[in-house]
Each structure stands twice: as structure tokens, then as C-alpha cells.
Tab-separated table of C-alpha atoms in Angstrom:
chain	number	residue	atom	x	y	z
A	1	MET	CA	56.006	76.258	223.318
A	2	TYR	CA	53.643	78.606	225.038
A	3	THR	CA	55.943	81.432	224.139
A	4	VAL	CA	54.473	81.770	220.746
A	5	CYS	CA	51.083	82.378	222.166
A	6	LEU	CA	51.943	86.006	222.699
A	7	PRO	CA	52.549	88.255	219.618
A	8	GLU	CA	56.208	88.983	219.249
A	9	GLU	CA	55.457	92.656	219.913
A	10	ILE	CA	54.148	91.974	223.268
A	11	TRP	CA	57.415	90.091	224.147
A	12	MET	CA	59.353	93.045	223.019
A	13	ILE	CA	57.554	95.423	225.170
A	14	VAL	CA	57.975	93.030	228.151
A	15	PHE	CA	61.819	92.881	227.550
A	16	LYS	CA	62.129	96.511	227.714
A	17	TYR	CA	61.234	96.574	231.319
A	18	LEU	CA	64.055	93.948	232.178
A	19	SER	CA	67.751	94.577	232.735
A	20	LYS	CA	70.597	93.451	230.311
A	21	SER	CA	71.624	90.777	232.650
A	22	ASP	CA	68.008	89.354	232.419
A	23	TRP	CA	68.103	89.708	228.767
A	24	LEU	CA	71.142	87.448	228.618
A	25	LYS	CA	69.404	84.816	230.848
A	26	ILE	CA	66.286	84.880	228.655
A	27	ARG	CA	68.424	84.713	225.344
A	28	SER	CA	69.685	81.167	226.395
A	29	CYS	CA	66.185	79.686	226.928
A	30	CYS	CA	65.296	78.879	223.319
A	31	LYS	CA	65.838	80.001	219.657
A	32	CYS	CA	62.635	82.185	219.668
A	33	PHE	CA	63.867	84.288	222.629
A	34	LYS	CA	67.459	84.413	221.214
A	35	ARG	CA	66.141	86.072	218.102
A	36	LEU	CA	63.931	88.518	219.902
A	37	ILE	CA	66.527	89.531	222.332
A	38	ASP	CA	68.936	90.216	219.416
A	39	HIS	CA	66.285	92.450	217.687
A	40	PRO	CA	68.048	95.885	216.942
A	41	SER	CA	65.178	97.753	218.551
A	42	LEU	CA	66.339	96.649	222.170
A	43	TRP	CA	70.050	97.688	221.536
A	44	ARG	CA	69.390	100.975	219.876
A	45	SER	CA	70.412	103.033	223.088
A	46	GLU	CA	72.476	100.523	224.782
A	47	PHE	CA	76.314	100.672	225.284
A	48	ILE	CA	78.331	97.435	225.270
A	49	VAL	CA	81.921	97.247	226.630
A	50	LEU	CA	84.621	95.836	224.285
A	51	ARG	CA	87.811	94.766	226.032
A	52	LYS	CA	90.219	91.928	225.422
A	53	LEU	CA	89.144	91.600	221.775
A	54	ARG	CA	91.466	88.614	221.288
A	55	SER	CA	88.719	86.392	223.133
A	56	PHE	CA	85.996	87.526	220.746
A	57	ASN	CA	85.168	84.912	217.893
A	58	ASP	CA	83.267	85.307	214.627
A	59	GLY	CA	80.100	84.395	216.465
A	60	PHE	CA	80.476	87.385	218.832
A	61	TRP	CA	80.817	89.741	215.922
A	62	LYS	CA	77.855	88.148	214.095
A	63	THR	CA	75.721	88.838	217.082
A	64	LEU	CA	76.709	92.430	217.306
A	65	ARG	CA	75.982	92.850	213.450
A	66	ARG	CA	72.613	91.231	213.849
A	67	ARG	CA	71.803	93.666	216.747
A	68	THR	CA	73.069	96.539	214.488
A	69	GLN	CA	74.987	97.671	217.804
A	70	ALA	CA	75.654	101.392	217.364
A	71	ASN	CA	77.131	102.280	220.852
A	72	VAL	CA	80.373	100.968	222.225
A	73	ARG	CA	82.606	101.493	225.095
A	74	VAL	CA	86.129	100.582	224.149
A	75	VAL	CA	88.726	99.848	226.826
A	76	ASN	CA	92.503	99.445	226.318
A	77	VAL	CA	92.602	98.391	222.748
A	78	ASN	CA	95.154	99.402	220.127
A	79	GLY	CA	95.082	100.214	216.482
A	80	ARG	CA	94.898	96.815	215.184
A	81	HIS	CA	91.878	96.094	217.519
A	82	TRP	CA	90.097	99.282	216.224
A	83	ASP	CA	90.543	97.981	212.617
A	84	ILE	CA	88.562	94.967	213.695
A	85	ILE	CA	85.864	96.978	215.409
A	86	VAL	CA	85.387	99.324	212.296
A	87	LYS	CA	85.246	96.447	209.766
A	88	ASN	CA	82.476	94.769	211.870
A	89	LEU	CA	80.592	97.890	213.183
A	90	PRO	CA	80.999	100.536	210.487
A	91	TRP	CA	77.653	102.164	211.325
A	92	LEU	CA	78.682	102.985	214.864
A	93	LYS	CA	77.031	106.413	216.253
A	94	ALA	CA	78.583	106.587	219.603
A	95	VAL	CA	82.130	105.680	220.727
A	96	ILE	CA	83.689	105.972	224.138
A	97	ILE	CA	87.412	105.419	224.434
A	98	GLU	CA	89.179	105.011	227.719
A	99	PHE	CA	92.147	103.293	229.232
A	100	THR	CA	92.595	101.814	232.731
A	101	ASP	CA	96.209	100.529	232.255
A	102	GLY	CA	97.935	103.796	232.144
A	103	ARG	CA	98.143	104.166	228.355
A	104	THR	CA	96.660	106.840	226.124
A	105	VAL	CA	95.073	107.099	222.755
A	106	ASP	CA	97.430	106.650	219.880
A	107	SER	CA	97.414	107.909	216.291
A	108	ASP	CA	96.346	104.634	214.894
A	109	VAL	CA	93.088	104.830	216.943
A	110	LEU	CA	92.335	108.200	215.804
A	111	ALA	CA	92.997	107.407	212.167
A	112	ASN	CA	90.324	104.654	212.252
A	113	LEU	CA	87.717	106.977	213.609
A	114	ASN	CA	87.610	108.751	210.220
A	115	ARG	CA	86.067	105.661	208.797
A	116	LEU	CA	82.977	105.931	210.871
A	117	THR	CA	80.922	108.072	208.773
A	118	LYS	CA	77.698	107.918	211.082
A	119	LEU	CA	79.482	108.801	214.147
A	120	LYS	CA	77.707	111.272	216.267
A	121	MET	CA	79.116	111.017	219.697
A	122	LEU	CA	82.910	110.643	220.632
A	123	VAL	CA	84.349	110.591	223.999
A	124	ILE	CA	88.155	110.232	224.475
A	125	GLN	CA	89.678	109.946	227.965
A	126	SER	CA	92.984	111.559	227.434
A	127	PHE	CA	95.858	112.462	225.143
A	128	ASP	CA	99.617	111.598	225.657
A	129	HIS	CA	100.876	115.021	223.882
A	130	ALA	CA	99.464	117.796	222.040
A	131	GLY	CA	100.621	116.600	218.644
A	132	LEU	CA	98.039	113.905	218.651
A	133	VAL	CA	95.370	116.465	218.568
A	134	LYS	CA	96.273	117.358	215.007
A	135	LYS	CA	95.774	113.750	213.878
A	136	LEU	CA	92.265	113.712	215.020
A	137	PRO	CA	90.122	112.989	211.911
A	138	SER	CA	87.725	115.571	210.360
A	139	MET	CA	84.295	114.422	211.321
A	140	SER	CA	81.863	117.258	210.602
A	141	GLN	CA	78.891	115.027	211.348
A	142	LEU	CA	79.887	114.876	215.112
A	143	GLU	CA	77.173	116.203	217.453
A	144	HIS	CA	78.823	115.505	220.830
A	145	LEU	CA	82.533	115.636	221.632
A	146	SER	CA	84.052	114.894	225.137
A	147	PHE	CA	87.584	114.544	226.253
A	148	CYS	CA	90.061	115.204	228.944
A	149	LEU	CA	93.020	117.415	227.984
A	150	LEU	CA	96.305	116.614	229.715
A	151	PRO	CA	98.984	119.016	228.006
A	152	SER	CA	98.878	122.725	228.736
A	153	SER	CA	99.910	123.433	225.028
A	154	ILE	CA	96.869	121.812	223.524
A	155	GLY	CA	94.730	124.893	223.101
A	156	PRO	CA	95.759	126.179	219.567
A	157	ASN	CA	95.784	122.713	218.053
A	158	LEU	CA	92.433	121.904	219.492
A	159	LEU	CA	91.105	125.113	218.030
A	160	GLU	CA	91.982	123.992	214.492
A	161	ILE	CA	90.159	120.659	214.921
A	162	LEU	CA	87.014	122.219	216.548
A	163	SER	CA	86.586	124.714	213.671
A	164	GLN	CA	85.700	121.878	211.386
A	165	LEU	CA	82.990	120.538	213.719
A	166	SER	CA	80.176	123.056	212.636
A	167	ASN	CA	77.449	120.537	213.695
A	168	LEU	CA	78.610	120.114	217.275
A	169	THR	CA	75.765	120.698	219.756
A	170	SER	CA	77.500	119.399	223.089
A	171	LEU	CA	81.140	119.708	224.034
A	172	HIS	CA	82.727	118.375	227.260
A	173	TYR	CA	85.952	120.365	227.420
A	174	HIS	CA	87.849	119.025	230.465
A	175	GLU	CA	91.003	121.063	231.154
A	176	GLY	CA	94.519	119.888	231.790
A	177	ARG	CA	97.320	121.493	233.747
A	178	SER	CA	96.341	125.210	233.077
A	179	HIS	CA	93.278	127.239	232.172
A	180	THR	CA	92.651	128.053	228.498
A	181	PRO	CA	93.399	131.802	227.728
A	182	LYS	CA	90.350	133.848	227.160
A	183	HIS	CA	91.083	134.688	223.425
A	184	ILE	CA	91.522	130.888	222.632
A	185	PHE	CA	88.395	129.979	224.586
A	186	HIS	CA	86.367	132.629	222.666
A	187	ALA	CA	87.534	131.634	219.355
A	188	MET	CA	86.726	128.118	220.127
A	189	LEU	CA	83.255	128.751	221.113
A	190	ASN	CA	82.665	131.300	218.285
A	191	GLY	CA	83.599	128.427	215.761
A	192	LEU	CA	80.783	126.274	217.066
A	193	PRO	CA	77.422	128.069	215.998
A	194	LYS	CA	75.145	125.086	216.926
A	195	LEU	CA	76.615	124.627	220.453
A	196	ARG	CA	74.041	124.408	223.260
A	197	ASN	CA	75.592	122.187	225.893
A	198	LEU	CA	78.956	122.954	227.328
A	199	SER	CA	80.639	121.044	230.356
A	200	ILE	CA	83.929	122.409	231.838
A	201	ARG	CA	86.323	120.852	234.292
A	202	TRP	CA	89.189	122.556	235.838
A	203	CYS	CA	92.301	121.096	237.240
A	204	PHE	CA	92.830	122.010	241.020
A	205	ASN	CA	96.074	123.643	241.397
A	206	ASN	CA	97.809	127.062	242.278
A	207	SER	CA	96.301	128.667	239.203
A	208	TRP	CA	93.003	128.785	240.919
A	209	CYS	CA	94.364	131.743	242.977
A	210	VAL	CA	94.163	133.882	239.617
A	211	PRO	CA	90.372	134.626	238.849
A	212	LEU	CA	89.305	134.411	235.148
A	213	PRO	CA	88.185	137.643	233.430
A	214	ASP	CA	84.546	138.806	233.980
A	215	ASP	CA	83.783	138.273	230.326
A	216	TYR	CA	85.224	134.768	230.048
A	217	PHE	CA	81.915	133.520	228.857
A	218	GLY	CA	81.212	136.734	226.946
A	219	TYR	CA	81.973	135.110	223.514
A	220	ALA	CA	78.658	135.742	221.774
A	221	GLY	CA	79.131	138.899	219.855
A	222	THR	CA	75.799	138.640	218.021
A	223	ALA	CA	72.668	140.550	219.277
A	224	LEU	CA	69.579	138.475	220.168
A	225	ASP	CA	66.807	138.109	217.619
A	226	SER	CA	63.147	138.969	218.080
A	227	SER	CA	62.732	135.515	219.560
A	228	GLY	CA	65.252	135.988	222.261
A	229	ARG	CA	67.908	133.912	220.708
A	230	GLY	CA	70.888	134.641	218.779
A	231	ASP	CA	73.400	132.530	216.863
A	232	PHE	CA	75.364	131.705	220.086
A	233	ALA	CA	72.908	130.721	222.739
A	234	LEU	CA	74.133	128.119	225.488
A	235	THR	CA	71.128	126.423	227.223
A	236	SER	CA	73.208	123.974	229.262
A	237	LEU	CA	76.253	124.693	231.386
A	238	GLU	CA	78.139	122.169	233.753
A	239	LEU	CA	81.066	123.342	235.812
A	240	LEU	CA	83.106	120.568	237.437
A	241	ASN	CA	85.689	120.592	240.087
A	242	TYR	CA	84.837	124.310	240.507
A	243	THR	CA	85.646	126.579	243.448
A	244	ASP	CA	85.233	130.401	244.169
A	245	PRO	CA	86.533	132.860	243.149
A	246	LEU	CA	87.707	131.263	239.774
A	247	LEU	CA	84.639	132.946	237.969
A	248	SER	CA	83.429	136.364	238.977
A	249	PRO	CA	79.928	137.034	240.454
A	250	VAL	CA	78.803	138.493	236.973
A	251	ALA	CA	80.425	135.683	234.887
A	252	LEU	CA	77.154	134.191	233.715
A	253	ASP	CA	75.521	137.522	232.949
A	254	HIS	CA	76.759	136.721	229.334
A	255	LEU	CA	74.645	133.669	229.233
A	256	PRO	CA	71.037	134.947	229.931
A	257	LEU	CA	69.301	132.134	227.975
A	258	LEU	CA	70.655	129.418	230.134
A	259	GLU	CA	68.019	126.788	231.094
A	260	LYS	CA	70.149	124.141	232.914
A	261	LEU	CA	73.147	124.741	235.329
A	262	THR	CA	75.286	122.198	237.088
A	263	VAL	CA	77.848	123.196	239.541
A	264	ASN	CA	80.004	120.491	241.175
A	265	TYR	CA	82.289	122.192	243.669
A	266	HIS	CA	85.780	120.798	244.499
A	267	ARG	CA	85.237	118.982	247.798
A	268	GLY	CA	87.087	120.783	250.624
A	269	ALA	CA	88.044	123.943	248.513
A	270	THR	CA	85.027	126.029	248.998
A	271	HIS	CA	85.481	129.544	250.337
A	272	ARG	CA	83.411	130.077	253.354
A	273	ASN	CA	82.932	133.901	252.960
A	274	THR	CA	82.507	133.715	249.024
A	275	CYS	CA	79.577	132.326	247.012
A	276	HIS	CA	79.383	133.657	243.468
A	277	LEU	CA	76.565	131.192	242.796
A	278	LYS	CA	74.309	133.782	244.502
A	279	GLY	CA	75.288	136.527	241.885
A	280	TRP	CA	74.881	134.022	238.975
A	281	LEU	CA	71.381	132.989	239.851
A	282	ARG	CA	70.130	136.649	239.928
A	283	SER	CA	70.802	136.939	236.295
A	284	LEU	CA	69.353	133.613	234.821
A	285	SER	CA	65.704	134.340	234.321
A	286	HIS	CA	65.133	131.347	231.975
A	287	LEU	CA	66.703	128.763	234.410
A	288	THR	CA	64.518	125.574	234.761
A	289	GLU	CA	67.210	123.028	236.234
A	290	LEU	CA	69.764	123.464	238.762
A	291	ALA	CA	72.033	120.868	240.409
A	292	VAL	CA	74.463	122.083	243.093
A	293	ASN	CA	76.916	119.573	244.750
A	294	TYR	CA	79.121	119.938	247.864
A	295	SER	CA	78.273	123.892	247.850
A	296	GLN	CA	77.981	126.371	250.825
A	297	PRO	CA	74.803	125.898	252.913
A	298	LEU	CA	71.614	126.260	250.985
A	299	GLY	CA	70.661	129.251	253.030
A	300	VAL	CA	73.251	131.403	251.495
A	301	TYR	CA	71.755	131.403	248.122
A	302	ALA	CA	68.210	130.001	248.620
A	303	ASP	CA	66.512	133.315	248.281
A	304	THR	CA	68.169	133.900	244.843
A	305	LEU	CA	66.763	130.838	243.197
A	306	PRO	CA	64.778	131.998	239.930
A	307	THR	CA	61.127	131.394	240.157
A	308	THR	CA	61.440	129.647	236.750
A	309	LEU	CA	63.096	126.580	238.324
A	310	ARG	CA	61.130	123.289	238.021
A	311	LYS	CA	64.021	120.848	238.823
A	312	LEU	CA	66.413	121.254	241.782
A	313	SER	CA	69.180	118.819	242.861
A	314	LEU	CA	71.044	119.304	246.085
A	315	SER	CA	73.620	116.844	247.034
A	316	GLY	CA	76.217	117.106	249.965
A	317	THR	CA	74.541	120.438	250.780
A	318	TRP	CA	73.858	121.625	254.474
A	319	ALA	CA	70.277	122.816	254.833
A	320	GLU	CA	67.966	123.930	257.647
A	321	PRO	CA	64.213	123.566	257.650
A	322	GLU	CA	63.804	127.473	257.188
A	323	ASP	CA	66.012	127.117	254.062
A	324	LEU	CA	63.475	124.753	252.471
A	325	VAL	CA	60.709	127.118	253.364
A	326	THR	CA	62.802	129.911	251.588
A	327	VAL	CA	63.081	127.734	248.515
A	328	LYS	CA	59.247	127.181	248.491
A	329	ARG	CA	58.762	130.850	248.611
A	330	THR	CA	61.153	131.779	245.735
A	331	VAL	CA	60.223	128.539	243.730
A	332	PRO	CA	56.618	128.033	244.255
A	333	ASP	CA	56.217	125.809	241.207
A	334	LEU	CA	58.915	123.248	241.765
A	335	LEU	CA	58.098	119.952	240.182
A	336	HIS	CA	61.254	117.751	240.607
A	337	LEU	CA	63.549	117.464	243.739
A	338	ASN	CA	66.649	115.537	244.370
A	339	TYR	CA	67.571	116.018	248.118
A	340	SER	CA	70.869	114.227	249.345
A	341	PRO	CA	72.266	116.198	252.217
A	342	PHE	CA	75.552	115.451	254.077
A	343	VAL	CA	73.522	114.525	257.233
A	344	TYR	CA	69.990	113.401	257.337
A	345	ASN	CA	67.692	115.691	259.323
A	346	PRO	CA	64.212	114.391	260.101
A	347	HIS	CA	62.917	117.976	260.481
A	348	ASN	CA	63.964	118.748	257.055
A	349	PHE	CA	62.327	115.770	255.512
A	350	SER	CA	58.908	116.318	257.395
A	351	GLU	CA	59.142	119.863	255.813
A	352	ILE	CA	59.347	118.490	252.105
A	353	PRO	CA	55.469	117.691	251.951
A	354	LYS	CA	54.452	120.866	253.218
A	355	ALA	CA	56.883	123.066	251.302
A	356	PHE	CA	56.701	121.090	247.875
A	357	ASN	CA	53.009	120.103	247.431
A	358	LYS	CA	53.359	120.240	243.728
A	359	LEU	CA	56.207	117.741	243.461
A	360	GLN	CA	55.832	115.202	240.718
A	361	SER	CA	59.085	113.294	241.607
A	362	LEU	CA	61.411	113.047	244.510
A	363	GLN	CA	64.692	111.464	245.049
A	364	ILE	CA	66.131	111.036	248.469
A	365	ARG	CA	68.889	109.181	250.370
A	366	TYR	CA	68.118	105.923	252.277
A	367	HIS	CA	70.305	106.678	255.310
A	368	GLY	CA	68.443	107.571	258.315
A	369	LEU	CA	65.072	107.356	256.613
A	370	CYS	CA	62.230	105.882	258.618
A	371	ALA	CA	58.538	104.669	258.059
A	372	LYS	CA	57.215	107.836	259.514
A	373	ASP	CA	59.000	109.992	256.944
A	374	LEU	CA	57.502	108.092	254.113
A	375	ALA	CA	54.145	108.237	255.737
A	376	GLY	CA	54.144	111.949	255.380
A	377	LEU	CA	54.448	111.774	251.511
A	378	GLY	CA	51.092	110.018	251.280
A	379	GLY	CA	49.302	113.410	251.196
A	380	MET	CA	51.396	114.668	248.178
A	381	GLN	CA	48.569	114.437	245.418
A	382	HIS	CA	50.833	115.072	242.459
A	383	LEU	CA	53.719	112.820	243.514
A	384	LYS	CA	54.247	110.155	240.636
A	385	ARG	CA	57.782	108.988	241.278
A	386	LEU	CA	59.913	108.290	244.424
A	387	VAL	CA	63.463	107.251	244.190
A	388	ILE	CA	65.233	105.997	247.378
A	389	THR	CA	68.956	105.871	247.112
A	390	ALA	CA	71.410	103.837	249.282
A	391	ALA	CA	75.090	104.896	249.311
A	392	PRO	CA	77.308	102.253	247.662
A	393	ALA	CA	78.836	101.450	251.032
A	394	ASP	CA	75.488	101.257	252.854
A	395	HIS	CA	74.502	97.364	253.180
A	396	SER	CA	72.150	97.705	255.842
A	397	ALA	CA	68.805	96.060	255.403
A	398	ILE	CA	65.497	98.193	254.735
A	399	SER	CA	63.236	97.666	257.761
A	400	SER	CA	59.810	96.046	257.331
A	401	GLU	CA	58.080	99.036	258.491
A	402	LEU	CA	59.588	101.023	255.791
A	403	LEU	CA	58.823	98.384	253.050
A	404	THR	CA	55.184	98.615	254.242
A	405	GLN	CA	55.128	102.153	253.727
A	406	VAL	CA	56.732	101.529	250.224
A	407	GLN	CA	54.039	99.334	249.284
A	408	MET	CA	51.179	101.814	250.535
A	409	LEU	CA	52.658	104.491	248.279
A	410	ARG	CA	52.707	102.208	245.280
A	411	ALA	CA	49.062	101.300	246.163
A	412	HIS	CA	48.394	105.054	245.731
A	413	GLY	CA	49.834	105.181	242.242
A	414	VAL	CA	53.376	106.277	243.267
A	415	GLN	CA	56.339	104.560	241.342
A	416	VAL	CA	58.896	103.830	244.102
A	417	VAL	CA	62.440	102.901	243.061
A	418	LEU	CA	64.924	101.539	245.421
A	419	THR	CA	68.455	101.903	244.068
A	420	GLN	CA	72.057	101.807	245.037
A	421	GLY	CA	74.729	104.446	244.380
A	422	GLY	CA	72.872	107.453	242.914
A	423	SER	CA	70.946	106.456	239.833
A	424	ASP	CA	68.187	104.063	239.140
A	425	GLU	CA	69.025	103.892	235.475
A	426	GLU	CA	71.718	101.840	233.745
A	427	GLN	CA	73.547	104.489	231.879
A	428	PHE	CA	77.102	105.529	230.935
A	429	PHE	CA	78.249	108.776	232.477
A	430	ILE	CA	80.031	110.485	229.442
A	431	CYS	CA	81.840	112.920	231.708
A	432	HIS	CA	84.943	111.008	232.284
A	433	PRO	CA	87.052	111.874	235.452
A	434	CYS	CA	90.351	113.133	234.243
């Protein structure tokens, strides 16, 4: 009975520091904890996975209703199952639909979505044929839309649907068997006046040999206003499965207000003598975040990094110590660094405390890390957070010397997180692989 000695508000704060698996264990302790764990405030931003709906009884749905569950990831369900979901959770705000059994979304599922009047985010894994797009309901309240498009003839139909989504601020447009022609792409984006975040994924095939037009992103025909912004102003762009020379060196000149850029190169398809990223960076004077995965060596484009950068992520990229010195010279005020190279180099790591003494957060890979490396971080006065990530297949134990250095960093006020697989946060990645 000592649990009631603390105010419920304190318990709620404590629970927010625990994982969802811990919540379920605590929930079974007593009626008091069961009621607190089911409080809607704990589940407001949490996704739950719904699959095999036949095994869910009335008590399960009653629990979800009590939590006012607003975010669901639905796996391998049909139209009849969707009817049950919508009846029990009509207030859903975020829905992710995926199939792991080879099936694709059907028209019955799409018809039920129109009943979710509060839906803000919709993620659909794939379509079976272009005609299904016409059956997508009109949901003008949507703010985020993400899907993988398989048919090559889907463009015109998609354009008709997107023209109704005037409140869309984020679009993940993952291509199918061929690239969307420029005139359809421009018409699609011009119909989305509030769009700020765009993610594009291309299919790797023979069409990569044909570069897209220089003005592929030149869809914004409105002049900028006095504040430097116009009606069409992307602030975040993500290019997935990319390789040069699909986009020209001047392709991003049409997006001068870009603040965040992510480029995930197609592994094994990088052209050794071509790096258009170097040209893109020269025109992005507002860029504050850059993430580059599996690119050419850092030295190829390090001297063109914008001075406005505050967050830099480098994964699977070859770098020499002198490249990090170049980054320090071009980006003197870098605050956040994620450094996960192909091959661990102790000389590179020892350069980080000297080159980036203003860092507030640092994320690094565990493989090859030693206690001496961490000891060098002790002199970084502004470092507040250190994330050490182990690869999913790396099951080697962390040495006692390394753990000792971790404890010393924590004693100096640094939050040290040891995690597996690339992220220390439980979240669902809404960019589905096609």
C-alpha cells in the first residue's frame, strides 16, 4: 500500500522514463498501477501494433479506448478487421498500414479510412494497381502522407488525389518502376501549398542512366516575399536510394531555403568520379542539418559544407583525420555530430575533441572503441549527451575499462546512452522500405 504515499503526478513522471515492456510489468502489480499505466497521457505519442485481430477480445478494445489510443500500426488485416478498428478507435490520428504476407492494401481498407475524421498521418506500404489510388478517400485534414508506389502508371491518378490534400505538410513519395515525369511532379507539388517536408525514394534500375532535368525541383514559380519565404518553400528534403548523376549539380539551386537535407546513397552504386552533393551544398545557405549515408569519402565535399550547419550525420563514409579538420574549419559552430564510419580509426576519434570543442551531443559506433578514446571526451566542456551504438550483430561485451570511463563521464554531467542498432529511442520509422 506504500504506492499511494506518492502523488499520482509523481508516478506518471517516473513511468515516462521506463520502456513500454516495463509499463506492462508494472501494470500487472495492482489496480492502482493498472489505472495509472492506462492513463491517456502515457500513450499519446505511442504506436501499438495490431495484427491477428481474431485474438483480441472486448477487454482488449476496452483498454485501448480507456487509453484513447491514437496511433496504430496495422499489419496484414482486411476490410472486415478495419471495420472493427474504426468502430473502436474512431479518434485515430496516425495510421500505418503494412503487409508482410505478400498482400497489398485493398479498396475496403481505403473506404474505411474516410471514417477517421481526425486522422493526421497516413502511411501505406504499397498498392496492387493504379486504380486503387482513385479509391483513396478525400481527407483534407491529413498533414503527413507516406506510401510506396509500385505501378508505373500511377502518377496522373495520384495527382488527382493529392490536389485535395491542401493541408499536407509532409509527403513521403517513394517511386515504383519508373521516375515521375517532371510535369506531373511539378503539378503535384504546386498543388500542396503547405508542403515543407519531402522524402523521395527511387527504384534502382536501368532508368538511372537518364539524368533528370536540371529544374526537376524548380516547381516554385512564386517569388520570395520580404521574409525570404514564398508560398512554396521546402525546408526538409530526403533522397533515398540515390546515386549520381540522377540529379544535376544545380538541382537544389531551386530550394534555397532548405534547412535539412538527408542523402542515402544506393550502396555499391556510387560513381567514383561524380559527387553532385558538393555542388548542392554550395547553394544551401540556410542548411542547419545534413545527414549523408554511404557517400564518397568525406574529403570530396568537406570544404563545401555550409557554415550554418549545426547537426551533421556521417554513416558508412570514409574519412581521414585531415577531413575532420576541414569540417572544423568550414563549420566552426557544429553542435551535434553522428559519426559512424565504415572502419574505425582511432586517429579520427582522437581528433573529435580537438576539432569540435563546441559539441553538445555526439553519437558514435561501439566497434573498436576503447577506454582511452572516451577519456579524451572528458575535456569537452559543452558535451551533454553521448550515444554509443553497437551494430545489431555485435554481441561482444563492453570492457570494464570502457564502463569505468562511461561512469566518469556521467559523473561530469554527460548523459551516456548505450544502445543497439542505431537509435536509443523506441520509434517507428515512417519511411517504409519498398
